[in-house]
Amino acid sequence: MRFTVGTRTKGVEDWTYSLEFDEEAGELFLHTERFGLGDDHSEGRVPLRSAKNSRGYRYAIVFLKEKLGPPTA
């Protein structure tokens, strides 16, 4: 299951950030795709807990807070 959490354009590159839940592993992953000119394309996937210094991490956290709502006591 994957949800797009953010996009950005930098020069001629388009970036898409998605939050992916792996049911078998029971873990959230940050999936990043980069599209450049022509056939230039790359993608990667890292556990969300290891992505703290990534731009996509901020998008994922905002998405989770919006979907889960405020913490309850």
mmCIF file of N, CA and C in Angstrom:
data_model
loop_
_atom_site.group_PDB
_atom_site.id
_atom_site.type_symbol
_atom_site.label_atom_id
_atom_site.label_comp_id
_atom_site.label_asym_id
_atom_site.label_seq_id
_atom_site.Cartn_x
_atom_site.Cartn_y
_atom_site.Cartn_z
ATOM 1 N N MET A 1 0.860 -1.156 0.000
ATOM 2 C CA MET A 1 0.000 0.000 0.000
ATOM 3 C C MET A 1 0.913 1.227 0.000
ATOM 4 N N ARG A 2 0.674 2.161 -0.956
ATOM 5 C CA ARG A 2 1.536 3.328 -1.095
ATOM 6 C C ARG A 2 0.689 4.589 -1.249
ATOM 7 N N PHE A 3 1.107 5.657 -0.550
ATOM 8 C CA PHE A 3 0.430 6.947 -0.613
ATOM 9 C C PHE A 3 1.434 8.022 -0.999
ATOM 10 N N THR A 4 1.111 8.820 -1.996
ATOM 11 C CA THR A 4 1.977 9.936 -2.358
ATOM 12 C C THR A 4 1.852 11.004 -1.280
ATOM 13 N N VAL A 5 3.003 11.451 -0.751
ATOM 14 C CA VAL A 5 2.996 12.416 0.344
ATOM 15 C C VAL A 5 3.583 13.766 -0.067
ATOM 16 N N GLY A 6 4.246 13.827 -1.235
ATOM 17 C CA GLY A 6 4.796 15.101 -1.664
ATOM 18 C C GLY A 6 5.473 15.000 -3.014
ATOM 19 N N THR A 7 5.572 16.146 -3.672
ATOM 20 C CA THR A 7 6.276 16.243 -4.948
ATOM 21 C C THR A 7 7.053 17.549 -4.975
ATOM 22 N N ARG A 8 8.077 17.603 -5.809
ATOM 23 C CA ARG A 8 8.793 18.853 -6.020
ATOM 24 C C ARG A 8 9.490 18.797 -7.368
ATOM 25 N N THR A 9 9.778 19.961 -7.899
ATOM 26 C CA THR A 9 10.514 20.089 -9.148
ATOM 27 C C THR A 9 11.784 20.864 -8.853
ATOM 28 N N LYS A 10 12.904 20.328 -9.313
ATOM 29 C CA LYS A 10 14.197 20.982 -9.120
ATOM 30 C C LYS A 10 14.894 20.985 -10.479
ATOM 31 N N GLY A 11 14.922 22.153 -11.115
ATOM 32 C CA GLY A 11 15.498 22.238 -12.453
ATOM 33 C C GLY A 11 14.676 21.426 -13.430
ATOM 34 N N VAL A 12 15.310 20.432 -14.055
ATOM 35 C CA VAL A 12 14.604 19.587 -15.020
ATOM 36 C C VAL A 12 14.194 18.251 -14.397
ATOM 37 N N GLU A 13 14.298 18.142 -13.085
ATOM 38 C CA GLU A 13 13.955 16.897 -12.401
ATOM 39 C C GLU A 13 12.661 17.052 -11.606
ATOM 40 N N ASP A 14 11.836 16.030 -11.675
ATOM 41 C CA ASP A 14 10.621 15.946 -10.869
ATOM 42 C C ASP A 14 10.812 14.830 -9.856
ATOM 43 N N TRP A 15 10.518 15.128 -8.608
ATOM 44 C CA TRP A 15 10.666 14.177 -7.516
ATOM 45 C C TRP A 15 9.296 13.865 -6.934
ATOM 46 N N THR A 16 9.063 12.602 -6.629
ATOM 47 C CA THR A 16 7.832 12.163 -5.982
ATOM 48 C C THR A 16 8.210 11.360 -4.740
ATOM 49 N N TYR A 17 7.568 11.702 -3.628
ATOM 50 C CA TYR A 17 7.816 11.015 -2.356
ATOM 51 C C TYR A 17 6.538 10.295 -1.943
ATOM 52 N N SER A 18 6.697 9.027 -1.595
ATOM 53 C CA SER A 18 5.550 8.217 -1.181
ATOM 54 C C SER A 18 5.859 7.507 0.121
ATOM 55 N N LEU A 19 4.818 7.280 0.882
ATOM 56 C CA LEU A 19 4.903 6.498 2.109
ATOM 57 C C LEU A 19 4.328 5.131 1.778
ATOM 58 N N GLU A 20 5.101 4.105 2.040
ATOM 59 C CA GLU A 20 4.702 2.745 1.675
ATOM 60 C C GLU A 20 4.680 1.864 2.923
ATOM 61 N N PHE A 21 3.595 1.134 3.084
ATOM 62 C CA PHE A 21 3.495 0.201 4.205
ATOM 63 C C PHE A 21 3.706 -1.206 3.681
ATOM 64 N N ASP A 22 4.706 -1.881 4.191
ATOM 65 C CA ASP A 22 4.982 -3.272 3.833
ATOM 66 C C ASP A 22 4.321 -4.149 4.888
ATOM 67 N N GLU A 23 3.240 -4.797 4.504
ATOM 68 C CA GLU A 23 2.471 -5.596 5.467
ATOM 69 C C GLU A 23 3.266 -6.767 6.013
ATOM 70 N N GLU A 24 4.069 -7.406 5.182
ATOM 71 C CA GLU A 24 4.842 -8.556 5.637
ATOM 72 C C GLU A 24 5.891 -8.152 6.672
ATOM 73 N N ALA A 25 6.551 -7.018 6.426
ATOM 74 C CA ALA A 25 7.582 -6.547 7.353
ATOM 75 C C ALA A 25 6.967 -5.759 8.512
ATOM 76 N N GLY A 26 5.728 -5.285 8.340
ATOM 77 C CA GLY A 26 5.082 -4.466 9.362
ATOM 78 C C GLY A 26 5.812 -3.155 9.559
ATOM 79 N N GLU A 27 6.271 -2.562 8.444
ATOM 80 C CA GLU A 27 7.119 -1.381 8.529
ATOM 81 C C GLU A 27 6.743 -0.349 7.457
ATOM 82 N N LEU A 28 6.970 0.929 7.802
ATOM 83 C CA LEU A 28 6.762 2.021 6.855
ATOM 84 C C LEU A 28 8.074 2.339 6.141
ATOM 85 N N PHE A 29 7.978 2.606 4.838
ATOM 86 C CA PHE A 29 9.127 2.945 4.027
ATOM 87 C C PHE A 29 8.879 4.254 3.298
ATOM 88 N N LEU A 30 9.938 5.019 3.086
ATOM 89 C CA LEU A 30 9.875 6.201 2.248
ATOM 90 C C LEU A 30 10.363 5.793 0.873
ATOM 91 N N HIS A 31 9.498 5.948 -0.115
ATOM 92 C CA HIS A 31 9.817 5.590 -1.496
ATOM 93 C C HIS A 31 10.009 6.894 -2.264
ATOM 94 N N THR A 32 11.152 7.035 -2.943
ATOM 95 C CA THR A 32 11.477 8.253 -3.680
ATOM 96 C C THR A 32 11.692 7.921 -5.149
ATOM 97 N N GLU A 33 11.063 8.710 -6.031
ATOM 98 C CA GLU A 33 11.270 8.560 -7.466
ATOM 99 C C GLU A 33 11.728 9.889 -8.047
ATOM 100 N N ARG A 34 12.715 9.808 -8.957
ATOM 101 C CA ARG A 34 13.217 10.995 -9.634
ATOM 102 C C ARG A 34 13.091 10.785 -11.134
ATOM 103 N N PHE A 35 12.452 11.746 -11.784
ATOM 104 C CA PHE A 35 12.292 11.717 -13.231
ATOM 105 C C PHE A 35 13.048 12.897 -13.816
ATOM 106 N N GLY A 36 13.980 12.618 -14.733
ATOM 107 C CA GLY A 36 14.730 13.670 -15.394
ATOM 108 C C GLY A 36 14.327 13.749 -16.858
ATOM 109 N N LEU A 37 15.220 14.265 -17.663
ATOM 110 C CA LEU A 37 14.958 14.379 -19.089
ATOM 111 C C LEU A 37 14.998 13.012 -19.760
ATOM 112 N N GLY A 38 14.123 12.811 -20.737
ATOM 113 C CA GLY A 38 14.108 11.561 -21.490
ATOM 114 C C GLY A 38 13.802 10.368 -20.614
ATOM 115 N N ASP A 39 14.670 9.371 -20.695
ATOM 116 C CA ASP A 39 14.479 8.127 -19.946
ATOM 117 C C ASP A 39 15.194 8.140 -18.597
ATOM 118 N N ASP A 40 15.695 9.299 -18.168
ATOM 119 C CA ASP A 40 16.424 9.395 -16.901
ATOM 120 C C ASP A 40 15.439 9.243 -15.739
ATOM 121 N N HIS A 41 15.546 8.117 -15.036
ATOM 122 C CA HIS A 41 14.619 7.803 -13.950
ATOM 123 C C HIS A 41 15.362 6.987 -12.902
ATOM 124 N N SER A 42 15.118 7.291 -11.648
ATOM 125 C CA SER A 42 15.677 6.468 -10.575
ATOM 126 C C SER A 42 14.671 6.425 -9.431
ATOM 127 N N GLU A 43 14.802 5.414 -8.613
ATOM 128 C CA GLU A 43 13.926 5.301 -7.449
ATOM 129 C C GLU A 43 14.642 4.555 -6.340
ATOM 130 N N GLY A 44 14.173 4.784 -5.130
ATOM 131 C CA GLY A 44 14.757 4.121 -3.979
ATOM 132 C C GLY A 44 13.736 3.991 -2.869
ATOM 133 N N ARG A 45 14.056 3.131 -1.920
ATOM 134 C CA ARG A 45 13.141 2.865 -0.804
ATOM 135 C C ARG A 45 13.980 2.605 0.437
ATOM 136 N N VAL A 46 13.682 3.337 1.497
ATOM 137 C CA VAL A 46 14.388 3.158 2.768
ATOM 138 C C VAL A 46 13.364 3.126 3.891
ATOM 139 N N PRO A 47 13.669 2.433 4.980
ATOM 140 C CA PRO A 47 12.761 2.463 6.132
ATOM 141 C C PRO A 47 12.570 3.908 6.593
ATOM 142 N N LEU A 48 11.372 4.279 6.947
ATOM 143 C CA LEU A 48 11.083 5.652 7.359
ATOM 144 C C LEU A 48 11.971 6.075 8.520
ATOM 145 N N ARG A 49 12.243 5.181 9.427
ATOM 146 C CA ARG A 49 13.065 5.521 10.596
ATOM 147 C C ARG A 49 14.494 5.899 10.212
ATOM 148 N N SER A 50 14.946 5.491 9.021
ATOM 149 C CA SER A 50 16.304 5.796 8.554
ATOM 150 C C SER A 50 16.341 6.994 7.616
ATOM 151 N N ALA A 51 15.208 7.636 7.388
ATOM 152 C CA ALA A 51 15.120 8.696 6.382
ATOM 153 C C ALA A 51 15.032 10.093 6.993
ATOM 154 N N LYS A 52 15.415 10.253 8.239
ATOM 155 C CA LYS A 52 15.208 11.527 8.935
ATOM 156 C C LYS A 52 15.849 12.721 8.248
ATOM 157 N N ASN A 53 16.934 12.555 7.521
ATOM 158 C CA ASN A 53 17.601 13.679 6.865
ATOM 159 C C ASN A 53 17.136 13.904 5.436
ATOM 160 N N SER A 54 16.104 13.195 5.025
ATOM 161 C CA SER A 54 15.578 13.311 3.668
ATOM 162 C C SER A 54 14.450 14.335 3.604
ATOM 163 N N ARG A 55 14.373 15.039 2.484
ATOM 164 C CA ARG A 55 13.263 15.975 2.282
ATOM 165 C C ARG A 55 11.931 15.233 2.349
ATOM 166 N N GLY A 56 11.874 14.041 1.831
ATOM 167 C CA GLY A 56 10.645 13.264 1.834
ATOM 168 C C GLY A 56 10.167 12.895 3.224
ATOM 169 N N TYR A 57 11.078 12.813 4.179
ATOM 170 C CA TYR A 57 10.714 12.479 5.561
ATOM 171 C C TYR A 57 9.731 13.507 6.114
ATOM 172 N N ARG A 58 10.008 14.785 5.848
ATOM 173 C CA ARG A 58 9.116 15.849 6.342
ATOM 174 C C ARG A 58 7.730 15.719 5.728
ATOM 175 N N TYR A 59 7.674 15.411 4.428
ATOM 176 C CA TYR A 59 6.385 15.209 3.770
ATOM 177 C C TYR A 59 5.636 14.048 4.417
ATOM 178 N N ALA A 60 6.346 12.964 4.708
ATOM 179 C CA ALA A 60 5.723 11.773 5.296
ATOM 180 C C ALA A 60 5.171 12.065 6.687
ATOM 181 N N ILE A 61 5.913 12.797 7.495
ATOM 182 C CA ILE A 61 5.466 13.108 8.859
ATOM 183 C C ILE A 61 4.223 13.998 8.828
ATOM 184 N N VAL A 62 4.204 14.997 7.955
ATOM 185 C CA VAL A 62 3.021 15.868 7.824
ATOM 186 C C VAL A 62 1.822 15.033 7.395
ATOM 187 N N PHE A 63 2.012 14.141 6.432
ATOM 188 C CA PHE A 63 0.933 13.276 5.957
ATOM 189 C C PHE A 63 0.388 12.421 7.105
ATOM 190 N N LEU A 64 1.273 11.812 7.880
ATOM 191 C CA LEU A 64 0.829 10.954 8.989
ATOM 192 C C LEU A 64 0.082 11.747 10.037
ATOM 193 N N LYS A 65 0.554 12.937 10.368
ATOM 194 C CA LYS A 65 -0.126 13.764 11.360
ATOM 195 C C LYS A 65 -1.518 14.165 10.884
ATOM 196 N N GLU A 66 -1.656 14.474 9.588
ATOM 197 C CA GLU A 66 -2.963 14.837 9.051
ATOM 198 C C GLU A 66 -3.926 13.654 9.086
ATOM 199 N N LYS A 67 -3.437 12.468 8.760
ATOM 200 C CA LYS A 67 -4.294 11.280 8.705
ATOM 201 C C LYS A 67 -4.637 10.729 10.093
ATOM 202 N N LEU A 68 -3.679 10.797 11.013
ATOM 203 C CA LEU A 68 -3.893 10.204 12.338
ATOM 204 C C LEU A 68 -4.526 11.176 13.328
ATOM 205 N N GLY A 69 -4.400 12.479 13.066
ATOM 206 C CA GLY A 69 -4.967 13.457 13.973
ATOM 207 C C GLY A 69 -4.073 13.695 15.172
ATOM 208 N N PRO A 70 -4.517 14.546 16.067
ATOM 209 C CA PRO A 70 -3.702 14.867 17.244
ATOM 210 C C PRO A 70 -3.606 13.680 18.202
ATOM 211 N N PRO A 71 -2.519 13.624 18.960
ATOM 212 C CA PRO A 71 -2.378 12.540 19.935
ATOM 213 C C PRO A 71 -3.447 12.635 21.018
ATOM 214 N N THR A 72 -3.825 11.498 21.530
ATOM 215 C CA THR A 72 -4.812 11.465 22.611
ATOM 216 C C THR A 72 -4.160 10.916 23.864
ATOM 217 N N ALA A 73 -4.682 11.307 24.976
ATOM 218 C CA ALA A 73 -4.095 10.858 26.261
ATOM 219 C C ALA A 73 -4.625 9.509 26.651
#
